[in-house]
Structure formats: C-alpha cells, structure tokens
Amino acid sequence: MAQEIELKLAFPARSRKQLLNHPLIRGAERLGAAQTLINTYFDTPDLVLGRARVALRTRKAGRLCLQTVKCAAASQGGLSSRPEWEQPFSGEFDFSAVADAPRALLEAHRAAIVPLFSTDFRRETFVLAPAAGVRVLAMIDLGKISAAGREEDICELELELDTGTAEDLWALAIQLAADLPLLPYDPSKAARGYRLYRDEPVRPAKAQASAVRPEMSAVGAFKQLAFQILHDWQANTFGALYLDSPDFVHQMRVALRRLRTLIRAFAKVLPPDYVAAWADELAEAANGVGTTRDLDVLLAHVLSPVMAEGGEDAVLALQERCEAARQEARLAARDLMRQRRSGEALLRFARDLYSLPESADAMSLPAFAHACLRGLRKRQLVRLAEAQAEPLAENLHQLRIGFKRLRYTLEFFAPLCAQKSLGAYLKQLASLQDDLGYLHDLDVAQAYFDAWSTRAPQLREAAGFVRGWHAPRARELKKAVLIRAAELLESRSPWRKLNKHARP
C-alpha cells in the first residue's frame, strides 16, 4: 500500500505557459514525455463505493493498464493523505492486495460493479528539488471529465511529496502561488466525476457543525475548528473567482469572519504574532469583497421586496443602477483577489495552522469555553446599554456584530454545552442578528442611494420611495429588537455549567 501526500492546485488553462515558464518548473527535471491518461471509474448503479468513499479505477497510459483503489483522503488546507493500492490490470479486478475493510466491500459488490464515468487528460511530470533532502513530483494535468453525457475541464497542478515533510510541500506551493494564479483545491477527480454523474452543481460551502470534545486541548480544538473553516474559505474562493452565484462571495465572507472570531476567541492560547498577523489579513480579505456583498444584499433584501409589492415603476431605474454597480464591483473584487494571490494566502494560513505548537493549558476546554462565552456576554451587555441609551445606527451595528461573534463562538463550543437549551438560544441569536442586520442593510443602502442621487438626481424620488416603504418595519424593529436582546442576555445560558469542568 502506498500513502500519498499531495497538494492539488487549480489554475486557469490560459496560465499553463506561465506555469511552465516559472523558474521552479522550467529548471526542473522532466520525468519522461507527456502522457495521455485515460481513466475509467467504476461503481455499482446505486453508488455503494462512492458512499463509502472508496474509488475504483482503471488507467490506460500507452500500453500500460493499471488498477487503482483509493480510500477517503484526510485533507487539511488542501494537503491530502490517502491510502492507495495500485497494480497491473489484465481485464479482471484483483482486490487481494487491498486492506481488509475496502476489500470486503469491493468483493461483496463485485458482480454489480459497472463503468460510471471517465477522465481523459494529458499529464506532464517534473521532479522538483527545492531544498536539500526534498523531492516533489509536480504533475500538470489538462483534460476532461466525462459523465452521463456531461463534461467538465481538468486543469490542475498536483504536488506529490516523494521525500521531505508536509511543511516542505507547503513551502514549495506557497512559492509557486506567490507568482501564479494557483488555488488549493480539495475535490478529487473522482469526487468531481460523481458530482457530474449526479448532475449536481458546484454549491457554496457552508459552516460545518463543530466536533470539539471536552478532553481536547484549547489549541487542538482551535486547529480542528480552523481547518473546518479553512475548507469553506478555500472552496468559496474558487467559486467567487470562477463561478457566477453571489452566494460564493457571501459564504467566503462568512468563513473569513468565522475565522476572525475563532482567532479572537482563542487568542490567549495562540502565539501573539500569529493572532496579530492573521486578524489583519483576514479582515483585509473580507473587506476586499465587501462592496460586492453590500450590493447583493441591497438588491435582494432592500429593492426586491419593494418591487414584489408593486413598486416596479418607481424602483426600476434604481434597480438598474444597482445591478450595474454590482457587476462593476464583482469584476473589481475578482481582480483584487487575483492581485492579492488568494491561493498563496490560503496556503500560508494552512501552513501556519498546521505548524501551531501545542500549549500547556491551565484549564480544561469546557472551562476555557465558559470563560470565553461569559466574557462575550458581558461585553454584549455593555453594547446593549449603549444602544438603549442612544439607539443610533452605529450602536445598533456594534450590537449586531457582538451577537454575531457570540453566535459563532457558541457554535464552536456547541458540543460542550447543554443541548436542551442550545438550539433555542442559537435560534434567538440568529433572529437578533438578522433583524439588526436588516436595519444595518437599510443604512448601507441609504449611503449608496445618496451617492447615486448626487450624480443622477432623478433617482432621488425612487430612493425616497424605497426608504418610505421600509420605514414602518424599521421603526417597529428598532423598538422590539432591544427588548428581545435584553431578554436573551438575561436568560439562562447553555454554557452556564461549563465552569464546573475543571481539569483534574
């Protein structure tokens, strides 16, 4: 059995020449001539192997034909490690060399296994030696995935570690991504083939449920949570750059904000330079797509409800101006992401996270969580008092941010909390965040309306119509939301008993 350790990086096909001309590739040893690899993936009609995350394929490379079995990859920040069994294929499957569990599955369903989809790509392989004792295979793959009459492009650089460490592999990838439009990309060719076979679109990655455990160290819990969120940041960055749905930008910003909240929550157990560097860089990355998200929200939540209830004529010109501004902002955001080398930032974050040292914790994870959540609640009570004294837009905005941080942090520590009250508490937090978010969206929209009306006075009437349409709900919410916020912060919290879990 071989154990692959590799980084998969996606790049636009137009950048192939730029990649080949990079000094690290241009000066590397070429491993043989380019090969055309024709792969057929097999499964049962009801996808038993796919559900078990076992991939079975045959590969034809010239006269050579191979059978390969791969199991699920453990992936962290694009770096994946998976068991693999490869041997010559002569027309009949032979699973005798495969580990017991996948072999039992394959043998049990042998009779039902059929061809499902294929990949056909050209591979160029180079041997890179970026440092003493380090040897990496760099494989450039260009071609197609074909499934059920549908096709999707393959355009990948795989960096496979031959000798060296995971840190060496990240260092090489970071060096390449600093100069090239490379993005870490988790989905395997097999996973993409299955998605294509099922005719499923690429969907935005959303927050996964926390799986922290009471016995974990604080740094261990941080790393597990951060790698989960990094997956979302990475997947949604790809979508924001190359796909059209505005949800990718939204979920990318959510991932960045969750990471910032996570770093803030665990700052006491993390190296100060790590906290300072990444808090700033993540904020900068989120702000880079802020205008795009503002205009998405303006269209969906401020203008669309008005038009749906008969305000079309009054709002149409305003909507057209907003649509044009959104398109400009989306193109500008993509340009900025490319200029900032988003892939290089993702790889650096993964490397820094992977390398974080453990610390000797003075308290258990439940006690740490209790202190963290209690502190957030206290700060939120101060914000609430300020908003009650002066319900100004900025005070309500800060209250919203505080509830968002409290909600995210409670979700991080959710498995440790009292489950009976957790769901209702989170639901109320989300509701407060949504309502305060709506009030903030109206303030942001008004700023755009004012700017556009200055240049195009004919839009002033439409902006006034929209403001008037939303005014009754906004007035009611301003009163009600502060009452609900006070009730929630004064209620019994799901984390109240966590301080009883002292480390023995």
Short mmCIF file of C-alpha atoms in Angstrom, two decimals:
data_model
loop_
_atom_site.label_atom_id
_atom_site.label_comp_id
_atom_site.label_asym_id
_atom_site.label_seq_id
_atom_site.Cartn_x
_atom_site.Cartn_y
_atom_site.Cartn_z
CA MET A 1 0.00 0.00 0.00
CA ALA A 2 1.23 3.49 -0.85
CA GLN A 3 0.31 6.56 1.22
CA GLU A 4 0.02 9.63 -0.99
CA ILE A 5 0.74 13.05 0.49
CA GLU A 6 -0.14 15.68 -2.06
CA LEU A 7 -1.40 19.18 -2.68
CA LYS A 8 -3.85 19.75 -5.50
CA LEU A 9 -3.87 23.23 -7.01
CA ALA A 10 -6.32 24.50 -9.62
CA PHE A 11 -5.36 27.10 -12.23
CA PRO A 12 -6.97 28.63 -15.34
CA ALA A 13 -6.00 26.84 -18.57
CA ARG A 14 -4.69 30.09 -20.04
CA SER A 15 -1.97 30.12 -17.36
CA ARG A 16 -0.31 26.84 -18.44
CA LYS A 17 2.54 28.56 -20.28
CA GLN A 18 3.11 30.88 -17.34
CA LEU A 19 3.31 27.83 -15.07
CA LEU A 20 5.75 26.01 -17.36
CA ASN A 21 7.94 29.12 -17.53
CA HIS A 22 8.15 29.53 -13.75
CA PRO A 23 11.81 29.11 -12.69
CA LEU A 24 10.98 26.22 -10.35
CA ILE A 25 9.31 24.28 -13.19
CA ARG A 26 11.50 25.44 -16.07
CA GLY A 27 14.65 24.39 -14.23
CA ALA A 28 13.27 21.03 -13.07
CA GLU A 29 13.97 17.58 -14.46
CA ARG A 30 11.20 16.40 -16.77
CA LEU A 31 10.15 12.84 -15.90
CA GLY A 32 9.68 11.26 -19.32
CA ALA A 33 7.48 12.52 -22.13
CA ALA A 34 3.98 13.88 -21.57
CA GLN A 35 1.42 11.09 -21.23
CA THR A 36 -2.25 10.82 -22.12
CA LEU A 37 -4.00 9.08 -19.23
CA ILE A 38 -7.41 7.52 -19.88
CA ASN A 39 -9.14 6.55 -16.65
CA THR A 40 -12.41 4.72 -16.11
CA TYR A 41 -14.08 4.86 -12.70
CA PHE A 42 -16.32 2.04 -11.53
CA ASP A 43 -19.14 1.69 -9.02
CA THR A 44 -22.45 -0.07 -8.56
CA PRO A 45 -25.54 1.54 -10.14
CA ASP A 46 -26.61 2.71 -6.67
CA LEU A 47 -23.12 4.12 -5.93
CA VAL A 48 -22.21 1.88 -2.99
CA LEU A 49 -18.48 2.54 -3.38
CA GLY A 50 -18.92 6.29 -3.66
CA ARG A 51 -20.98 6.42 -0.47
CA ALA A 52 -18.21 4.50 1.32
CA ARG A 53 -15.65 6.93 -0.19
CA VAL A 54 -13.80 4.16 -1.99
CA ALA A 55 -12.65 4.91 -5.54
CA LEU A 56 -12.01 2.10 -8.04
CA ARG A 57 -10.49 2.96 -11.40
CA THR A 58 -8.51 1.55 -14.28
CA ARG A 59 -5.89 3.68 -16.01
CA LYS A 60 -4.53 3.29 -19.53
CA ALA A 61 -1.22 5.03 -20.25
CA GLY A 62 0.12 3.92 -23.61
CA ARG A 63 0.32 0.13 -23.47
CA LEU A 64 0.28 0.05 -19.67
CA CYS A 65 -3.01 -0.64 -17.88
CA LEU A 66 -3.35 -0.29 -14.10
CA GLN A 67 -6.00 -0.94 -11.47
CA THR A 68 -6.13 1.51 -8.55
CA VAL A 69 -8.17 1.51 -5.34
CA LYS A 70 -8.16 4.68 -3.24
CA CYS A 71 -9.86 5.39 0.08
CA ALA A 72 -11.10 8.66 1.52
CA ALA A 73 -8.48 11.36 1.82
CA ALA A 74 -7.80 13.22 5.03
CA SER A 75 -7.44 16.81 3.84
CA GLN A 76 -6.12 19.83 5.74
CA GLY A 77 -5.87 23.10 3.89
CA GLY A 78 -5.52 21.39 0.53
CA LEU A 79 -2.91 18.89 1.77
CA SER A 80 -4.35 15.40 1.44
CA SER A 81 -3.17 11.98 2.51
CA ARG A 82 -4.88 8.81 1.35
CA PRO A 83 -4.14 5.07 1.17
CA GLU A 84 -3.78 3.73 -2.36
CA TRP A 85 -3.34 0.25 -3.86
CA GLU A 86 -2.12 0.10 -7.47
CA GLN A 87 -1.26 -2.93 -9.61
CA PRO A 88 -1.33 -4.10 -13.26
CA PHE A 89 -4.80 -4.71 -14.70
CA SER A 90 -5.39 -7.53 -17.17
CA GLY A 91 -9.15 -7.36 -17.59
CA GLU A 92 -10.27 -8.83 -14.24
CA PHE A 93 -10.31 -6.94 -10.96
CA ASP A 94 -7.94 -8.27 -8.30
CA PHE A 95 -8.54 -6.94 -4.78
CA SER A 96 -6.23 -9.33 -2.92
CA ALA A 97 -3.68 -6.63 -2.04
CA VAL A 98 -6.28 -4.16 -0.73
CA ALA A 99 -6.78 -3.65 3.03
CA ASP A 100 -9.46 -5.76 4.72
CA ALA A 101 -12.30 -3.22 5.02
CA PRO A 102 -12.30 -1.85 1.45
CA ARG A 103 -11.56 -5.33 0.05
CA ALA A 104 -14.62 -6.76 1.81
CA LEU A 105 -16.78 -4.00 0.33
CA LEU A 106 -15.36 -4.47 -3.17
CA GLU A 107 -15.74 -8.26 -3.09
CA ALA A 108 -19.29 -8.05 -1.74
CA HIS A 109 -20.37 -5.91 -4.70
CA ARG A 110 -18.01 -7.23 -7.39
CA ALA A 111 -20.82 -8.61 -9.56
CA ALA A 112 -22.65 -5.26 -9.64
CA ILE A 113 -19.64 -3.06 -10.47
CA VAL A 114 -20.00 -1.18 -13.78
CA PRO A 115 -18.19 1.71 -15.54
CA LEU A 116 -19.57 5.03 -14.31
CA PHE A 117 -17.52 7.93 -15.68
CA SER A 118 -14.12 8.65 -17.19
CA THR A 119 -11.30 11.16 -17.21
CA ASP A 120 -9.04 11.80 -20.18
CA PHE A 121 -6.14 14.16 -19.63
CA ARG A 122 -2.59 14.94 -20.67
CA ARG A 123 -0.02 14.82 -17.86
CA GLU A 124 3.39 16.47 -17.77
CA THR A 125 5.55 15.41 -14.83
CA PHE A 126 8.54 17.23 -13.36
CA VAL A 127 10.86 16.38 -10.47
CA LEU A 128 11.41 19.37 -8.19
CA ALA A 129 14.16 19.55 -5.57
CA PRO A 130 13.56 22.95 -3.92
CA ALA A 131 15.80 22.20 -0.90
CA ALA A 132 18.28 19.62 0.32
CA GLY A 133 16.52 16.36 1.13
CA VAL A 134 13.27 17.42 -0.55
CA ARG A 135 11.92 15.78 -3.70
CA VAL A 136 8.48 16.60 -5.09
CA LEU A 137 6.72 15.36 -8.21
CA ALA A 138 4.89 18.18 -9.99
CA MET A 139 2.18 16.89 -12.33
CA ILE A 140 0.34 19.25 -14.67
CA ASP A 141 -2.97 17.74 -15.81
CA LEU A 142 -5.12 19.21 -18.61
CA GLY A 143 -8.17 17.41 -20.00
CA LYS A 144 -11.80 16.45 -19.39
CA ILE A 145 -14.07 14.57 -17.00
CA SER A 146 -16.98 12.88 -18.82
CA ALA A 147 -20.07 11.50 -17.09
CA ALA A 148 -23.59 10.77 -18.32
CA GLY A 149 -23.11 12.92 -21.43
CA ARG A 150 -21.74 15.87 -19.47
CA GLU A 151 -18.18 17.24 -19.41
CA GLU A 152 -16.03 19.36 -17.12
CA ASP A 153 -12.49 20.64 -17.58
CA ILE A 154 -9.48 19.31 -15.70
CA CYS A 155 -6.80 21.93 -15.12
CA GLU A 156 -4.70 21.03 -12.11
CA LEU A 157 -1.20 21.02 -10.69
CA GLU A 158 -0.59 18.15 -8.29
CA LEU A 159 2.41 18.35 -5.99
CA GLU A 160 3.17 14.91 -4.60
CA LEU A 161 5.71 14.54 -1.81
CA ASP A 162 8.39 11.95 -2.54
CA THR A 163 10.90 12.85 0.17
CA GLY A 164 10.62 15.60 2.77
CA THR A 165 7.91 16.87 5.09
CA ALA A 166 4.45 18.39 4.75
CA GLU A 167 5.99 21.77 5.61
CA ASP A 168 8.35 21.36 2.63
CA LEU A 169 5.38 20.72 0.35
CA TRP A 170 3.56 23.81 1.61
CA ALA A 171 6.70 25.94 1.25
CA LEU A 172 7.00 24.91 -2.40
CA ALA A 173 3.31 25.52 -3.10
CA ILE A 174 3.47 28.95 -1.45
CA GLN A 175 6.48 29.88 -3.56
CA LEU A 176 4.61 28.93 -6.74
CA ALA A 177 1.32 30.54 -5.70
CA ALA A 178 3.06 33.83 -4.93
CA ASP A 179 3.75 34.19 -8.67
CA LEU A 180 0.94 32.18 -10.29
CA PRO A 181 -2.90 32.06 -10.13
CA LEU A 182 -2.95 28.78 -8.18
CA LEU A 183 -5.70 27.84 -5.72
CA PRO A 184 -5.67 24.86 -3.33
CA TYR A 185 -8.49 22.63 -4.50
CA ASP A 186 -9.75 19.68 -2.44
CA PRO A 187 -12.19 17.83 -4.74
CA SER A 188 -10.53 14.82 -6.36
CA LYS A 189 -11.17 13.90 -9.98
CA ALA A 190 -13.29 11.03 -8.65
CA ALA A 191 -15.40 13.34 -6.47
CA ARG A 192 -15.91 15.70 -9.41
CA GLY A 193 -16.87 12.76 -11.62
CA TYR A 194 -19.51 11.60 -9.15
CA ARG A 195 -20.94 15.12 -8.91
CA LEU A 196 -21.07 15.36 -12.70
CA TYR A 197 -22.67 11.91 -12.93
CA ARG A 198 -25.39 13.02 -10.49
CA ASP A 199 -25.76 16.29 -12.45
CA GLU A 200 -25.22 18.37 -9.32
CA PRO A 201 -23.93 21.95 -9.50
CA VAL A 202 -20.94 23.18 -7.51
CA ARG A 203 -22.53 24.61 -4.36
CA PRO A 204 -21.16 27.12 -1.87
CA ALA A 205 -19.53 25.52 1.17
CA LYS A 206 -21.38 26.35 4.40
CA ALA A 207 -20.31 26.11 8.03
CA GLN A 208 -20.00 22.57 9.33
CA ALA A 209 -21.07 21.50 12.81
CA SER A 210 -18.34 21.66 15.43
CA ALA A 211 -16.93 18.34 16.64
CA VAL A 212 -14.79 19.53 19.57
CA ARG A 213 -14.61 17.19 22.57
CA PRO A 214 -14.19 18.03 26.28
CA GLU A 215 -10.86 16.21 26.52
CA MET A 216 -9.26 18.27 23.74
CA SER A 217 -6.68 20.94 24.47
CA ALA A 218 -7.62 24.51 23.58
CA VAL A 219 -5.04 24.64 20.78
CA GLY A 220 -6.16 21.23 19.50
CA ALA A 221 -9.78 22.44 19.40
CA PHE A 222 -8.71 25.64 17.66
CA LYS A 223 -6.84 23.74 14.96
CA GLN A 224 -9.73 21.37 14.30
CA LEU A 225 -12.22 24.24 14.02
CA ALA A 226 -9.87 26.39 11.93
CA PHE A 227 -9.23 23.61 9.41
CA GLN A 228 -13.01 23.15 9.06
CA ILE A 229 -13.49 26.85 8.32
CA LEU A 230 -10.44 26.94 6.06
CA HIS A 231 -12.14 24.32 3.88
CA ASP A 232 -15.08 26.73 3.43
CA TRP A 233 -12.84 29.72 2.73
CA GLN A 234 -10.93 27.70 0.16
CA ALA A 235 -13.97 26.22 -1.63
CA ASN A 236 -15.84 29.52 -1.76
CA THR A 237 -12.78 31.43 -3.00
CA PHE A 238 -12.75 29.12 -6.03
CA GLY A 239 -16.47 29.78 -6.58
CA ALA A 240 -16.11 33.54 -6.11
CA LEU A 241 -13.35 33.65 -8.73
CA TYR A 242 -14.74 31.29 -11.35
CA LEU A 243 -18.50 30.79 -10.84
CA ASP A 244 -21.42 33.21 -11.06
CA SER A 245 -23.55 32.71 -7.94
CA PRO A 246 -23.27 35.60 -5.43
CA ASP A 247 -23.64 33.03 -2.64
CA PHE A 248 -19.96 32.09 -3.05
CA VAL A 249 -18.90 35.63 -2.14
CA HIS A 250 -21.30 35.63 0.81
CA GLN A 251 -20.11 32.29 2.16
CA MET A 252 -16.47 33.27 1.62
CA ARG A 253 -17.02 36.36 3.79
CA VAL A 254 -18.82 34.24 6.38
CA ALA A 255 -15.83 31.88 6.51
CA LEU A 256 -13.40 34.79 6.89
CA ARG A 257 -15.48 36.31 9.68
CA ARG A 258 -15.81 32.98 11.45
CA LEU A 259 -12.03 32.56 11.29
CA ARG A 260 -11.50 36.04 12.74
CA THR A 261 -13.99 35.28 15.53
CA LEU A 262 -12.27 31.96 16.20
CA ILE A 263 -8.84 33.59 16.45
CA ARG A 264 -10.26 36.25 18.76
CA ALA A 265 -11.86 33.58 20.98
CA PHE A 266 -8.65 31.53 21.30
CA ALA A 267 -6.19 34.45 21.31
CA LYS A 268 -4.99 33.73 24.87
CA VAL A 269 -3.59 30.31 23.88
CA LEU A 270 -2.17 31.32 20.48
CA PRO A 271 1.16 32.99 19.63
CA PRO A 272 0.63 36.80 19.66
CA ASP A 273 2.33 37.28 16.28
CA TYR A 274 0.01 34.66 14.71
CA VAL A 275 -3.05 36.43 16.14
CA ALA A 276 -1.94 39.88 15.01
CA ALA A 277 -0.91 38.85 11.51
CA TRP A 278 -3.96 36.79 10.63
CA ALA A 279 -6.56 39.02 12.29
CA ASP A 280 -5.44 41.84 9.99
CA GLU A 281 -5.06 39.75 6.84
CA LEU A 282 -8.44 38.05 7.21
CA ALA A 283 -10.12 41.42 7.76
CA GLU A 284 -8.45 42.79 4.63
CA ALA A 285 -9.60 39.77 2.59
CA ALA A 286 -13.20 40.17 3.78
CA ASN A 287 -13.20 43.91 3.10
CA GLY A 288 -11.96 43.28 -0.43
CA VAL A 289 -15.32 41.80 -1.41
CA GLY A 290 -17.41 44.00 0.91
CA THR A 291 -18.87 46.22 -1.81
CA THR A 292 -19.97 43.20 -3.84
CA ARG A 293 -21.77 41.75 -0.86
CA ASP A 294 -23.35 45.12 0.04
CA LEU A 295 -24.87 45.38 -3.42
CA ASP A 296 -26.05 41.75 -3.42
CA VAL A 297 -27.91 42.47 -0.17
CA LEU A 298 -29.24 45.79 -1.44
CA LEU A 299 -30.80 44.08 -4.44
CA ALA A 300 -32.11 41.00 -2.64
CA HIS A 301 -33.31 42.46 0.66
CA VAL A 302 -33.93 46.17 0.09
CA LEU A 303 -35.08 46.62 -3.52
CA SER A 304 -36.62 43.23 -4.40
CA PRO A 305 -39.32 43.28 -1.64
CA VAL A 306 -40.45 46.72 -2.81
CA MET A 307 -40.71 45.59 -6.42
CA ALA A 308 -42.55 42.43 -5.43
CA GLU A 309 -45.33 44.53 -3.91
CA GLY A 310 -45.99 46.85 -6.80
CA GLY A 311 -43.14 49.33 -6.70
CA GLU A 312 -41.66 48.33 -10.06
CA ASP A 313 -42.02 51.61 -11.93
CA ALA A 314 -40.69 53.73 -9.09
CA VAL A 315 -37.73 51.49 -8.35
CA LEU A 316 -36.74 50.14 -11.78
CA ALA A 317 -34.14 52.83 -12.54
CA LEU A 318 -32.66 52.41 -9.08
CA GLN A 319 -32.50 48.66 -9.54
CA GLU A 320 -30.74 49.05 -12.90
CA ARG A 321 -28.18 51.38 -11.31
CA CYS A 322 -27.61 48.87 -8.53
CA GLU A 323 -27.25 45.96 -10.98
CA ALA A 324 -24.62 47.88 -12.94
CA ALA A 325 -22.75 48.81 -9.77
CA ARG A 326 -22.84 45.20 -8.59
CA GLN A 327 -21.36 43.93 -11.85
CA GLU A 328 -18.58 46.52 -11.63
CA ALA A 329 -17.92 45.57 -8.00
CA ARG A 330 -17.86 41.85 -8.77
CA LEU A 331 -15.25 42.31 -11.52
CA ALA A 332 -13.21 44.61 -9.28
CA ALA A 333 -13.35 42.10 -6.41
CA ARG A 334 -12.15 39.28 -8.67
CA ASP A 335 -9.30 41.44 -9.94
CA LEU A 336 -8.34 42.30 -6.36
CA MET A 337 -8.44 38.64 -5.30
CA ARG A 338 -6.16 37.75 -8.20
CA GLN A 339 -3.78 40.63 -7.45
CA ARG A 340 -3.57 39.59 -3.81
CA ARG A 341 -2.85 35.98 -4.81
CA SER A 342 -5.70 34.45 -2.81
CA GLY A 343 -4.26 30.97 -3.27
CA GLU A 344 -0.98 31.99 -1.66
CA ALA A 345 -2.84 33.38 1.38
CA LEU A 346 -4.84 30.16 1.73
CA LEU A 347 -1.67 28.08 1.60
CA ARG A 348 0.14 30.30 4.11
CA PHE A 349 -2.78 30.09 6.52
CA ALA A 350 -2.84 26.29 6.20
CA ARG A 351 0.92 26.05 6.78
CA ASP A 352 0.83 28.35 9.81
CA LEU A 353 -2.14 26.49 11.25
CA TYR A 354 -0.55 23.08 10.71
CA SER A 355 2.64 24.28 12.43
CA LEU A 356 0.99 25.80 15.53
CA PRO A 357 2.61 24.38 18.66
CA GLU A 358 0.56 22.87 21.46
CA SER A 359 0.49 24.77 24.75
CA ALA A 360 0.19 23.63 28.35
CA ASP A 361 -3.40 24.62 29.13
CA ALA A 362 -4.16 25.88 32.62
CA MET A 363 -7.82 24.92 32.31
CA SER A 364 -9.94 22.31 30.58
CA LEU A 365 -11.62 23.08 27.26
CA PRO A 366 -15.10 23.33 28.89
CA ALA A 367 -13.76 25.82 31.45
CA PHE A 368 -11.99 27.75 28.67
CA ALA A 369 -15.23 27.85 26.68
CA HIS A 370 -17.16 29.08 29.72
CA ALA A 371 -14.73 31.93 30.33
CA CYS A 372 -14.81 32.90 26.66
CA LEU A 373 -18.61 32.89 26.33
CA ARG A 374 -19.12 34.64 29.66
CA GLY A 375 -16.76 37.40 28.53
CA LEU A 376 -18.63 37.84 25.25
CA ARG A 377 -21.94 38.09 27.12
CA LYS A 378 -20.55 40.77 29.45
CA ARG A 379 -19.27 42.84 26.54
CA GLN A 380 -22.61 42.43 24.80
CA LEU A 381 -24.43 43.78 27.86
CA VAL A 382 -22.28 46.92 27.62
CA ARG A 383 -23.14 47.31 23.92
CA LEU A 384 -26.82 46.82 24.71
CA ALA A 385 -26.73 49.56 27.35
CA GLU A 386 -25.14 51.94 24.84
CA ALA A 387 -27.78 51.11 22.21
CA GLN A 388 -30.60 51.55 24.75
CA ALA A 389 -29.22 54.94 25.78
CA GLU A 390 -28.67 56.07 22.18
CA PRO A 391 -30.26 53.82 19.52
CA LEU A 392 -28.05 55.28 16.81
CA ALA A 393 -27.11 53.33 13.69
CA GLU A 394 -23.51 52.76 14.84
CA ASN A 395 -24.55 51.47 18.27
CA LEU A 396 -27.05 49.06 16.71
CA HIS A 397 -24.38 47.97 14.24
CA GLN A 398 -21.94 47.19 17.08
CA LEU A 399 -24.68 45.29 18.88
CA ARG A 400 -25.22 43.22 15.72
CA ILE A 401 -21.51 42.43 15.43
CA GLY A 402 -21.44 41.38 19.07
CA PHE A 403 -24.36 38.99 18.62
CA LYS A 404 -22.70 37.53 15.53
CA ARG A 405 -19.49 36.86 17.49
CA LEU A 406 -21.45 35.35 20.36
CA ARG A 407 -23.37 33.10 17.98
CA TYR A 408 -20.28 31.91 16.11
CA THR A 409 -18.40 31.24 19.35
CA LEU A 410 -21.32 29.35 20.85
CA GLU A 411 -21.44 27.23 17.68
CA PHE A 412 -17.71 26.48 18.07
CA PHE A 413 -18.29 25.16 21.59
CA ALA A 414 -21.76 23.72 20.94
CA PRO A 415 -20.87 20.04 21.65
CA LEU A 416 -19.80 21.04 25.18
CA CYS A 417 -22.99 22.93 26.07
CA ALA A 418 -26.37 21.94 27.47
CA GLN A 419 -28.07 20.57 24.37
CA LYS A 420 -31.60 21.06 25.71
CA SER A 421 -31.37 24.86 25.67
CA LEU A 422 -28.71 25.25 22.96
CA GLY A 423 -30.96 25.11 19.90
CA ALA A 424 -33.44 27.70 21.13
CA TYR A 425 -30.66 30.05 22.25
CA LEU A 426 -28.87 29.84 18.90
CA LYS A 427 -32.15 30.41 17.08
CA GLN A 428 -32.77 33.59 19.06
CA LEU A 429 -29.22 34.78 18.42
CA ALA A 430 -29.68 34.23 14.69
CA SER A 431 -33.01 36.08 14.74
CA LEU A 432 -31.49 39.08 16.53
CA GLN A 433 -28.57 39.08 14.12
CA ASP A 434 -30.95 39.01 11.14
CA ASP A 435 -33.13 41.85 12.44
CA LEU A 436 -30.19 44.06 13.38
CA GLY A 437 -28.67 43.14 10.03
CA TYR A 438 -31.81 44.34 8.25
CA LEU A 439 -31.55 47.73 9.99
CA HIS A 440 -27.88 47.95 9.05
CA ASP A 441 -28.69 47.00 5.44
CA LEU A 442 -31.09 49.95 5.23
CA ASP A 443 -28.39 52.32 6.49
CA VAL A 444 -25.87 50.96 3.97
CA ALA A 445 -28.46 51.20 1.19
CA GLN A 446 -29.16 54.82 2.06
CA ALA A 447 -25.46 55.66 1.70
CA TYR A 448 -25.45 54.16 -1.81
CA PHE A 449 -28.72 55.94 -2.70
CA ASP A 450 -27.27 59.28 -1.58
CA ALA A 451 -24.12 58.77 -3.66
CA TRP A 452 -26.04 57.72 -6.77
CA SER A 453 -28.59 60.54 -6.41
CA THR A 454 -25.82 63.13 -6.28
CA ARG A 455 -24.70 62.03 -9.75
CA ALA A 456 -28.21 61.23 -11.02
CA PRO A 457 -30.81 63.44 -9.23
CA GLN A 458 -33.67 61.61 -10.96
CA LEU A 459 -33.00 58.64 -8.64
CA ARG A 460 -33.81 60.70 -5.54
CA GLU A 461 -37.55 60.09 -5.77
CA ALA A 462 -37.10 56.32 -6.14
CA ALA A 463 -34.72 56.26 -3.16
CA GLY A 464 -37.27 58.13 -1.07
CA PHE A 465 -39.98 55.67 -2.12
CA VAL A 466 -37.84 52.70 -1.03
CA ARG A 467 -36.96 54.36 2.27
CA GLY A 468 -40.61 55.10 2.95
CA TRP A 469 -41.67 51.55 2.08
CA HIS A 470 -39.26 50.08 4.67
CA ALA A 471 -39.78 52.78 7.34
CA PRO A 472 -42.72 51.23 9.29
CA ARG A 473 -40.98 47.88 9.75
CA ALA A 474 -37.69 49.57 10.64
CA ARG A 475 -39.37 51.70 13.36
CA GLU A 476 -41.02 48.66 14.93
CA LEU A 477 -37.85 46.58 14.80
CA LYS A 478 -35.74 49.28 16.46
CA LYS A 479 -38.00 49.13 19.50
CA ALA A 480 -38.58 45.39 19.61
CA VAL A 481 -35.04 44.24 18.94
CA LEU A 482 -33.60 45.94 22.03
CA ILE A 483 -36.25 44.36 24.25
CA ARG A 484 -35.55 40.90 22.81
CA ALA A 485 -31.80 41.42 23.14
CA ALA A 486 -32.15 42.25 26.84
CA GLU A 487 -34.38 39.23 27.44
CA LEU A 488 -31.92 36.87 25.78
CA LEU A 489 -28.82 38.20 27.54
CA GLU A 490 -30.57 37.98 30.92
CA SER A 491 -31.82 34.43 30.32
CA ARG A 492 -30.11 31.20 31.43
CA SER A 493 -27.31 30.41 29.02
CA PRO A 494 -26.45 26.98 27.55
CA TRP A 495 -22.85 27.37 28.78
CA ARG A 496 -23.66 28.20 32.42
CA LYS A 497 -22.44 24.83 33.80
CA LEU A 498 -19.20 24.59 31.82
CA ASN A 499 -17.11 26.20 34.59
CA LYS A 500 -17.73 23.10 36.73
CA HIS A 501 -15.50 21.07 34.41
CA ALA A 502 -12.11 21.74 35.98
CA ARG A 503 -9.13 19.81 34.69
CA PRO A 504 -8.34 17.00 37.14
#
